[in-house]
Backbone as a ProteinNet text record, in pm:
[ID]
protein_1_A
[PRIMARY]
XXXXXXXXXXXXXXXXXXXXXXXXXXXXXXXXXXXXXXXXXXXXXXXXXXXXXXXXXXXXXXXXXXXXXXXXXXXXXXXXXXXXXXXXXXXXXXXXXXXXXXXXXXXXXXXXXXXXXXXXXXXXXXXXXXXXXXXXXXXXXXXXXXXXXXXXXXXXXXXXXXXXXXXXXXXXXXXXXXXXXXXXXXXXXXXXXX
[TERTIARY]
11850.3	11834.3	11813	11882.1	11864.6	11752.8	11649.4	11533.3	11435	11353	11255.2	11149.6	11044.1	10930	10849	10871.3	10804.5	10646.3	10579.1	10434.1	10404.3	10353.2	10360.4	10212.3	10184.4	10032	10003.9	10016.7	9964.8	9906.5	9832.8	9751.3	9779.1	9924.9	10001.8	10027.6	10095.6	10171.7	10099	10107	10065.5	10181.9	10265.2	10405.8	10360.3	10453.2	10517.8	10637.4	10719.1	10856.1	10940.6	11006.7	11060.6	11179.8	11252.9	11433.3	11463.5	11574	11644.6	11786.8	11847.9	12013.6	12091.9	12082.7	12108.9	12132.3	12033.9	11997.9	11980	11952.8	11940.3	11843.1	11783.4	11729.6	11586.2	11565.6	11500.2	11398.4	11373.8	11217.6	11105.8	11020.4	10947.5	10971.2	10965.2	10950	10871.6	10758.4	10633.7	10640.3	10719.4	10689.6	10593	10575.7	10469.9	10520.4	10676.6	10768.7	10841.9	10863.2	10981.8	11074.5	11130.9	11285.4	11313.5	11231.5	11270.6	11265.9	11215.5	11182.8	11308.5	11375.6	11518.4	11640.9	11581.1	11720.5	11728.3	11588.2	11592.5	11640.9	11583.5	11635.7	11769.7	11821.2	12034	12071	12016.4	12065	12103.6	11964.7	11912.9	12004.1	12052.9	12103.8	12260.8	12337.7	12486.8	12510.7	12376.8	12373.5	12354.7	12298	12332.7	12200.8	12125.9	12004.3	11849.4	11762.6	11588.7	11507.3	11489.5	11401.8	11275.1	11193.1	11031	10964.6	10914.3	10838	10732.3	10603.3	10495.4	10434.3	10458.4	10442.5	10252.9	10198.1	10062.5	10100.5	10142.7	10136.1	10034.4	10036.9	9993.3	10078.9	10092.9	10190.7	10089.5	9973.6	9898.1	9996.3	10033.7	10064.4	10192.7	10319.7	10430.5	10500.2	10618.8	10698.9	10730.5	10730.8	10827.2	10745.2	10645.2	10604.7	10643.8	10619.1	10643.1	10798	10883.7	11008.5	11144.8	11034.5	11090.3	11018.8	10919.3	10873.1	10904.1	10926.7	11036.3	11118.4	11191.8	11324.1	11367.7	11226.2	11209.2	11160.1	11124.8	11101.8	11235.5	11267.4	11444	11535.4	11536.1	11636.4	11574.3	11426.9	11403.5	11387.7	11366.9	11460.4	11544.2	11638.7	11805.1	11825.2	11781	11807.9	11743.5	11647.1	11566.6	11627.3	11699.6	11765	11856.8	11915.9	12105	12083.3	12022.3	11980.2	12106.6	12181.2	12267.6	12413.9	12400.7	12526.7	12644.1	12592.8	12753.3	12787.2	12917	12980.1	12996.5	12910.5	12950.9	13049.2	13057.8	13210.9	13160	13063.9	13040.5	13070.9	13202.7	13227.6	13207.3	13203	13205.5	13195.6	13235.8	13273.7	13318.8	13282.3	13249.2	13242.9	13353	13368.6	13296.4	13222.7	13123.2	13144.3	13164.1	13187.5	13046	12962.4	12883.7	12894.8	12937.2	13003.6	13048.9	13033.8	13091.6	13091.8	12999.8	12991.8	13054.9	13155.3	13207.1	13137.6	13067.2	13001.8	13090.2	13129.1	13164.3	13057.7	13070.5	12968.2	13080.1	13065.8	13153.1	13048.2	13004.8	12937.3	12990.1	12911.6	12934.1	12848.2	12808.4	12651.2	12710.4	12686	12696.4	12612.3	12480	12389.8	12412.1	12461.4	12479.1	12443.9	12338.9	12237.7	12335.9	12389.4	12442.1	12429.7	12399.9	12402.9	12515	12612.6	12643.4	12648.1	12620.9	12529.3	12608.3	12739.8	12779.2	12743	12642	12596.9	12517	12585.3	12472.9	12444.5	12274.2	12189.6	12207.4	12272.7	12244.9	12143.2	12028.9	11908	11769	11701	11566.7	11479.3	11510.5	11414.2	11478	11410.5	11528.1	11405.1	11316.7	11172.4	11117.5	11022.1	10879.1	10986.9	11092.8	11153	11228.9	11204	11225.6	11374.5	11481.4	11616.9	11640.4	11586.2	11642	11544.2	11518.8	11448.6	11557.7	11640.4	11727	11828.7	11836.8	11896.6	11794.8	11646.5	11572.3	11573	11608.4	11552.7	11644.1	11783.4	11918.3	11909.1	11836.9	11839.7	11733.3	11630.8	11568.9	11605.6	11674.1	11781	11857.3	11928.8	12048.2	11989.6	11883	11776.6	11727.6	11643.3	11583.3	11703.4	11790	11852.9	11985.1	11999.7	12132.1	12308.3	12257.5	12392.3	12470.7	12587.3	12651.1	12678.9	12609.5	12674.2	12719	12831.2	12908.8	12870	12834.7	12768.8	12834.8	12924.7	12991	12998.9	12985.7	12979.6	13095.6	13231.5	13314.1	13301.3	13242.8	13219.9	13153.4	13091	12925.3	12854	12796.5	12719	12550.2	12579.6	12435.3	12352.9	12254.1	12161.8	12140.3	12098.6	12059.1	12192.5	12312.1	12381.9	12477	12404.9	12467.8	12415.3	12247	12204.1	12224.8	12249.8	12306.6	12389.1	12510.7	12660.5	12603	12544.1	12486	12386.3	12331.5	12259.7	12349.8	12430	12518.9	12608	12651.7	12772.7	12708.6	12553.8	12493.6	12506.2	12439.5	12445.5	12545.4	12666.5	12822	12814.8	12871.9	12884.5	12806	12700.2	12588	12668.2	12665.5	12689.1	12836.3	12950.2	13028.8	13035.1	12948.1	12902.1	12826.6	12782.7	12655	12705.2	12835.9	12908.8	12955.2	12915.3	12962.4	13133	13203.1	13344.9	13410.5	13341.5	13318.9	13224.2	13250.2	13168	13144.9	13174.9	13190.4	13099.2	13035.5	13024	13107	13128	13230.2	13280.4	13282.6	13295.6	13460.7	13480.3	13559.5	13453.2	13307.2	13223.9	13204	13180.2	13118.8	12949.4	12917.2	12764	12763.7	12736.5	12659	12504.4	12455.3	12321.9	12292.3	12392	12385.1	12427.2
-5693.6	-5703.8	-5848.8	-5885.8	-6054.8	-6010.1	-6027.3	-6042	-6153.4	-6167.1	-6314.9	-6251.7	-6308.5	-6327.9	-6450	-6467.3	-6577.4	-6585	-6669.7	-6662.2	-6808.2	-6833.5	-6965	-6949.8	-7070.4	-7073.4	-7230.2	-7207.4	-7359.6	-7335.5	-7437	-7442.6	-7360.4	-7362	-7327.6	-7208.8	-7140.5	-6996.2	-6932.6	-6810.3	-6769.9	-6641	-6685.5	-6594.2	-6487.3	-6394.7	-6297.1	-6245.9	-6294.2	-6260.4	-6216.7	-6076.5	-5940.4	-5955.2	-6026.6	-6037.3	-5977	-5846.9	-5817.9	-5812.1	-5859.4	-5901	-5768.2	-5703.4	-5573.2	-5437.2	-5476.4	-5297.9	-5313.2	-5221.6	-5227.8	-5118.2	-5120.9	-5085.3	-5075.7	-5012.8	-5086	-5131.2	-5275.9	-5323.1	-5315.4	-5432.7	-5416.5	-5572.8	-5570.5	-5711.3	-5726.3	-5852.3	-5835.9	-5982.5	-6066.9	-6184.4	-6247.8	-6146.2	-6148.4	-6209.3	-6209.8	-6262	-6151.9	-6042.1	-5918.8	-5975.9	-6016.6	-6075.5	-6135.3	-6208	-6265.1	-6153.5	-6091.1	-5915.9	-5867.8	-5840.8	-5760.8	-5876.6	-5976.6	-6123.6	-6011	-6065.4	-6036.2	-5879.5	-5798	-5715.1	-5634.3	-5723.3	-5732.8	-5763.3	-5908.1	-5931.3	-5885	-5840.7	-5769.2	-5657.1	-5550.7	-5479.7	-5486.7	-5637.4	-5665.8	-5743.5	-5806.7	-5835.9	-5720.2	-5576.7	-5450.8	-5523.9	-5645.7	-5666.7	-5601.6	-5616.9	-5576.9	-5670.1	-5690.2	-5785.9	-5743.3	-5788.2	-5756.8	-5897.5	-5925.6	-6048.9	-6024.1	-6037.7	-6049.9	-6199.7	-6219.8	-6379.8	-6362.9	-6440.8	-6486.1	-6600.3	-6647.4	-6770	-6863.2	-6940.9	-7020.4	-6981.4	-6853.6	-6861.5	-6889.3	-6890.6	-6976.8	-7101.5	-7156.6	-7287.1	-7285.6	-7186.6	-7128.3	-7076.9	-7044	-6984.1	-7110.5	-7215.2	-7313.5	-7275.2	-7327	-7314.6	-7173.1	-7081.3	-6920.7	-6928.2	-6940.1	-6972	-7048.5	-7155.5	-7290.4	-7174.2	-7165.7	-7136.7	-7008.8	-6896.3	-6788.3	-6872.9	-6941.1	-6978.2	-7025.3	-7133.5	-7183.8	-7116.7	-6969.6	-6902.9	-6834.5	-6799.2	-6735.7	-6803.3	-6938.4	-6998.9	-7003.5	-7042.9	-7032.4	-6905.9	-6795.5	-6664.4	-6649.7	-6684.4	-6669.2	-6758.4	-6898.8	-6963.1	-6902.4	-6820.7	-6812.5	-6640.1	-6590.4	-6404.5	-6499.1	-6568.5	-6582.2	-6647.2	-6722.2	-6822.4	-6888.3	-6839.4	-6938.4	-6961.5	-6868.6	-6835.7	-6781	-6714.4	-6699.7	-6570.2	-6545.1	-6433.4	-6420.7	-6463.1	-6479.6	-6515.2	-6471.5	-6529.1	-6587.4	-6684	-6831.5	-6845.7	-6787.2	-6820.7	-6700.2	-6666.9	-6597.2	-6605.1	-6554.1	-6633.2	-6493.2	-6510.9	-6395.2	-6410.1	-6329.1	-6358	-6216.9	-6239.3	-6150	-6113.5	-6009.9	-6020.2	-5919.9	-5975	-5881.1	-5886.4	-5790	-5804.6	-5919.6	-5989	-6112.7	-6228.9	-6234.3	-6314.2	-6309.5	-6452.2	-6432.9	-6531.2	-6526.6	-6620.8	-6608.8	-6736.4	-6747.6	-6798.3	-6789.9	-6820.3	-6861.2	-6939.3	-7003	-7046.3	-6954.8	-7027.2	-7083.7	-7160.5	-7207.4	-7200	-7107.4	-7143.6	-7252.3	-7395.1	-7476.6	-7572.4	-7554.9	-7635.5	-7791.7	-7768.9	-7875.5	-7793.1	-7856.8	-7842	-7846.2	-7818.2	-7860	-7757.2	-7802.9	-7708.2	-7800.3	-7725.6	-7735.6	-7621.9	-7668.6	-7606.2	-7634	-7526.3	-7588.9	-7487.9	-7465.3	-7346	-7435.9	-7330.6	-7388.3	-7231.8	-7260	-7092.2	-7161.7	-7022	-7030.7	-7038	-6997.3	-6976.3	-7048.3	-7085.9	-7159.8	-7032	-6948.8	-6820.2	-6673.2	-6635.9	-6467.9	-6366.3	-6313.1	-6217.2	-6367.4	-6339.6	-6444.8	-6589.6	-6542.4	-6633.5	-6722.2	-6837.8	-6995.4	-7007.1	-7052.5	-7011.5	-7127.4	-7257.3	-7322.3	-7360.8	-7249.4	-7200.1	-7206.6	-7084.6	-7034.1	-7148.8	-7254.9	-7419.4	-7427.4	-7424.6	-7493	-7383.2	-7223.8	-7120.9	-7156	-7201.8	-7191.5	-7353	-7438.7	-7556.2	-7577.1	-7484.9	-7405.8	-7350.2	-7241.4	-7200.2	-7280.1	-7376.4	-7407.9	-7537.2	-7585.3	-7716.3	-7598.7	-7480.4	-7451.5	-7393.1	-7313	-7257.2	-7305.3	-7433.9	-7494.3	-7455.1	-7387.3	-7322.2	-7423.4	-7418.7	-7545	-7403.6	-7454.1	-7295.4	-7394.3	-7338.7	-7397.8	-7291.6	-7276.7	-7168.7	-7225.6	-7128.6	-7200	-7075	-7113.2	-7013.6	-7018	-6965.1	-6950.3	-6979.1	-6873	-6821.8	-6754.9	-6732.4	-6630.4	-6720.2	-6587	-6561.3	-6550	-6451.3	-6362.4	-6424.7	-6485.1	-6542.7	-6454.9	-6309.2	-6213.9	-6192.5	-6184	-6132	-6222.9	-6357	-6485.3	-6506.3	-6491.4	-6459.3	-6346.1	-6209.6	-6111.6	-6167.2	-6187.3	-6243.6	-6337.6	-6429.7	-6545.3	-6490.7	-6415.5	-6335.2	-6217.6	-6157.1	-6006.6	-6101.6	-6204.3	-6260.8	-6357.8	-6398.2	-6484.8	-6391.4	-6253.5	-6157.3	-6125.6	-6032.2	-6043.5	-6132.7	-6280.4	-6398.4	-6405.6	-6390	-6388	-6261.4	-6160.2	-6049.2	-6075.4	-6137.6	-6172.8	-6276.2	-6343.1	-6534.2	-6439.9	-6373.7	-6346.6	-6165.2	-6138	-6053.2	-6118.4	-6013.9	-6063.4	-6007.7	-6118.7	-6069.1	-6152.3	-6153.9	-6205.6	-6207.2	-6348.5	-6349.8	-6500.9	-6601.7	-6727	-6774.3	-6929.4	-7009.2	-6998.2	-7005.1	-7025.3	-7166.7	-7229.5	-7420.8	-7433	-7548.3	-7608.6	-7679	-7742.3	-7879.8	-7767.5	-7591.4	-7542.1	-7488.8	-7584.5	-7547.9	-7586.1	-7499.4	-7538.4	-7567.1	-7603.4	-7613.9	-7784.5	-7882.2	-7976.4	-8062.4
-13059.6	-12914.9	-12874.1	-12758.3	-12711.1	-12580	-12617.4	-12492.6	-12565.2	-12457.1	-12435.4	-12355.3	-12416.5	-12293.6	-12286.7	-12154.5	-12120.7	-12033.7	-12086.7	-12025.7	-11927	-11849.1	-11782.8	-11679.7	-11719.8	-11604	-11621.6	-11456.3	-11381	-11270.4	-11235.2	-11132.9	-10982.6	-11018	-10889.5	-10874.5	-11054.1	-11041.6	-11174.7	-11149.8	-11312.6	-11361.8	-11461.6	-11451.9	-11610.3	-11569.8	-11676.2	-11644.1	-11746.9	-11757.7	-11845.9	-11833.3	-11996	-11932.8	-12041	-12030.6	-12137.4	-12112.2	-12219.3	-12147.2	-12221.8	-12207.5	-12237.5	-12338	-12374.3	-12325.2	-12251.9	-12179.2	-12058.8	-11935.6	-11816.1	-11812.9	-11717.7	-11628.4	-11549.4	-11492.8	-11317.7	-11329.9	-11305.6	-11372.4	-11297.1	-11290.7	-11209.8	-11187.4	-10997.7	-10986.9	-10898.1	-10913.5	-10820.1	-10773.9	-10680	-10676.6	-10580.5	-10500	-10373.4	-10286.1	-10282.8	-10153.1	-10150.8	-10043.2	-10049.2	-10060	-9976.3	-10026.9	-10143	-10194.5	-10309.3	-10436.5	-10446.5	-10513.5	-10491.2	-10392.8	-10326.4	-10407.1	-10363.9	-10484.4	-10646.5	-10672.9	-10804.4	-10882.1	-10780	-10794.6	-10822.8	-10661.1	-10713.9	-10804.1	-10865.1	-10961.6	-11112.6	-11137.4	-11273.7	-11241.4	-11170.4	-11144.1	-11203.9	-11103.7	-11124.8	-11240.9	-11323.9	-11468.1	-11582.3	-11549.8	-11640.9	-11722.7	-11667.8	-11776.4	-11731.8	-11832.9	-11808.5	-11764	-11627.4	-11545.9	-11549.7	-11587.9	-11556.6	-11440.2	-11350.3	-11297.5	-11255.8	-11313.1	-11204.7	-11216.5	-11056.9	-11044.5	-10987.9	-10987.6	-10889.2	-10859.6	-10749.7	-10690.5	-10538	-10551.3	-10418.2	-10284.2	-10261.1	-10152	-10023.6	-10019.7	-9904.8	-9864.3	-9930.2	-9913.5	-9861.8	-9941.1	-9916.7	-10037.3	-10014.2	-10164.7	-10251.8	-10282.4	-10338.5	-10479.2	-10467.3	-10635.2	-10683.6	-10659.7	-10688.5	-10740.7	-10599.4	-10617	-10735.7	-10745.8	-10811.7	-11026.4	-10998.8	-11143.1	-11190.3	-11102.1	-11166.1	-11163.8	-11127.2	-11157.1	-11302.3	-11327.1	-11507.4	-11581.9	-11534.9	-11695.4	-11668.8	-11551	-11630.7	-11690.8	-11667.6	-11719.1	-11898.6	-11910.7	-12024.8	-12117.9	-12027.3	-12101.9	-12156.1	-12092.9	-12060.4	-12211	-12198.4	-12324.3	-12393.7	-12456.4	-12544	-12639.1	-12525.2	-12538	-12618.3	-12546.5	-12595.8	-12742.8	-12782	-12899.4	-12927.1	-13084.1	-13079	-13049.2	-12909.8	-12854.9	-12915.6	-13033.3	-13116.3	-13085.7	-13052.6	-13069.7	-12884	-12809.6	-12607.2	-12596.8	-12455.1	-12401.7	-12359.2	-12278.1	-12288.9	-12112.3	-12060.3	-11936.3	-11844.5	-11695.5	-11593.4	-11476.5	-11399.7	-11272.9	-11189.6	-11065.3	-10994.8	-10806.4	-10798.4	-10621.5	-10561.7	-10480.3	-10424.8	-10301.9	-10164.4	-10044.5	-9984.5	-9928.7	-9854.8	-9715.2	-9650.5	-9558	-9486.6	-9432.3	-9382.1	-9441.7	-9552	-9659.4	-9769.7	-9817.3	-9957.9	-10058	-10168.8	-10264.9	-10372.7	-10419.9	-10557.6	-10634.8	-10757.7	-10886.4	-11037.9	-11037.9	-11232	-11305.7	-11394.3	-11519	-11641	-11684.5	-11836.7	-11925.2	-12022.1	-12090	-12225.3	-12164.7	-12282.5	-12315.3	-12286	-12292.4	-12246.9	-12137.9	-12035.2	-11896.5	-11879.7	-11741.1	-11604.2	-11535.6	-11385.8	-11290.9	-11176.6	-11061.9	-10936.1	-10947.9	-10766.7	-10704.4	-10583.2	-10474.9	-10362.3	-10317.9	-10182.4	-10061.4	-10034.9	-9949.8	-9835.7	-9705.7	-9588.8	-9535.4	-9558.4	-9482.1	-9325.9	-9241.4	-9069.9	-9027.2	-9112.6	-9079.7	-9187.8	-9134.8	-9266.1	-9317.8	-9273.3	-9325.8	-9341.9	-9457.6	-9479.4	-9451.4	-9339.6	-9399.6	-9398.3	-9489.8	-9532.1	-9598.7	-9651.4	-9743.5	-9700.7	-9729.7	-9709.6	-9801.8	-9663.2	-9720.4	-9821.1	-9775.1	-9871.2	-9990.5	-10055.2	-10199.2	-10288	-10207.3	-10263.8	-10383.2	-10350.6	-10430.9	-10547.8	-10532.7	-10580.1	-10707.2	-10634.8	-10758.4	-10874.8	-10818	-10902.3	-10970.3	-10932.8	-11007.4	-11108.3	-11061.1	-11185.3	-11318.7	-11269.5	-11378.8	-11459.1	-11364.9	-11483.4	-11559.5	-11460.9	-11557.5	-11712.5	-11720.4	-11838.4	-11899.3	-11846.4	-11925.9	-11959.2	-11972	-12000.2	-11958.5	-11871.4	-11756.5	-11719.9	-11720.7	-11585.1	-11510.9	-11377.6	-11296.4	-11113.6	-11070.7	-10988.1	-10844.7	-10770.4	-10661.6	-10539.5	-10454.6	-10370.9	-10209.6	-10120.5	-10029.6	-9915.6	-9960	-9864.1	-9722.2	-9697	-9516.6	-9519.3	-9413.4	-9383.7	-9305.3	-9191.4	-9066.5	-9062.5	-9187.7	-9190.4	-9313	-9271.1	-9430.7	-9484	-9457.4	-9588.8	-9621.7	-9589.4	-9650	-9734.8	-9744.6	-9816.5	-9906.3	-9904.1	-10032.4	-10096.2	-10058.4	-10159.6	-10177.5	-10146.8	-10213	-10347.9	-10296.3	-10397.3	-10561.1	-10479.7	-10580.9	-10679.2	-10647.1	-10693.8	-10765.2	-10700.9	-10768.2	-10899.4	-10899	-11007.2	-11160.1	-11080.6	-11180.4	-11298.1	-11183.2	-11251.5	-11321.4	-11242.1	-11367.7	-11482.2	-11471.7	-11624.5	-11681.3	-11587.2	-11747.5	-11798.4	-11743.6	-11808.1	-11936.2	-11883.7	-11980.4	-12096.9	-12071.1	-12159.3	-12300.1	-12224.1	-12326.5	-12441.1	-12606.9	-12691.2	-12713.8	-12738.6	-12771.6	-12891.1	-12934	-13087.8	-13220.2	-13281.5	-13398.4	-13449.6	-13319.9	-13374.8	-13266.7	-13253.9	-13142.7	-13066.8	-12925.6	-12819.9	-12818.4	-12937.9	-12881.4	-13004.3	-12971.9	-13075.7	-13172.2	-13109	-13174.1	-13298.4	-13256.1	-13380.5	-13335	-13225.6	-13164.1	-13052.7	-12941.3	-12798.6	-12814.2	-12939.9	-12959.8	-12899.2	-12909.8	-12924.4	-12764.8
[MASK]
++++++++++++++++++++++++++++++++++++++++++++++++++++++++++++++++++++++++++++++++++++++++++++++++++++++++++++++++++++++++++++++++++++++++++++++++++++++++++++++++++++++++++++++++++++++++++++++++++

């Protein structure tokens, strides 16, 4: 089985996080932001993976720390399930339409860090949730978990329905990147370790 758990405590957030890559189904996610609970939720869902989150954060202050630090234990999940990438398909990429919204998503898991980010929210807030998190959660990710992931937002009206697109379509792409269809590294070098 490729799962991880991650433990994290700072001044700011105090995390627990159960990734299994393998298996699905319905976890528990407690981030103490609804919307951001409803993200995660899609996701783990259109990834077919086992999300567990219970965050404690400073949300007195607002979501960013909460936000920003689930973001680095998934990515350090994500690296920690997959290990030494052998036998993944390595790539996935995923066009999403929620209703008026279309999101694309292209991953790469090659232990090269990148985020682009071409999204503009209509709105600064989704519910309680601070739209432009939504960058910080995903530059999270692809900083711990060595993703190059490319996130791009066609067209769209509706901020909740730009972050589902963004979110459903992160998913897909992972569970494609993250299928084994082999028995080798995905590289020519021989290792994405490096």
């Amino acid at each position: 089985m490729r799962e991880a758990l991650i433990n994290r405590k700072t001044k700011e957030t105090e995390i627990k996080l159960e990734l299994n890559l393998d298996e699905y189904s319905e976890g528990n996610i407690n981030t103490g932001i609804g919307f951001f609970n409803h993200m995660l939720t899609l996701f783990a869902f259109r990834a077919g993976i086992k999300l567990n989150v219970d965050c404690k954060g400073d949300l007195e202050i607002d979501g960013h720390h909460t936000v920003e630090d689930i973001g680095i234990c998934l990515g350090q999940a994500i690296k920690k399930a997959i290990g030494d990438k052998k036998g993944i398909n390595r790539y996935g990429s995923s066009r999403i339409p929620m209703d008026e919204s279309l999101a694309l998503v292209d991953l790469s898991i090659s232990n090269r860090s990148f985020l682009v980010f071409n999204v503009e929210m209509p709105s600064t807030r989704a519910g309680e949730f601070e739209t432009e998190l939504t960058k910080e959660f995903f530059l999270a990710v692809a900083h711990n978990s060595g993703i190059t992931m490319h996130i791009n937002l066609e067209y769209g009206r509706n901020t909740h329905h730009i972050n589902e697109a963004i979110f459903v379509a992160f998913g897909d792409a992972l569970k494609k990147a993250i299928r084994i269809t082999g028995d080798v590294v995905p590289s020519t070098k021989g290792t994405l370790s490096l």
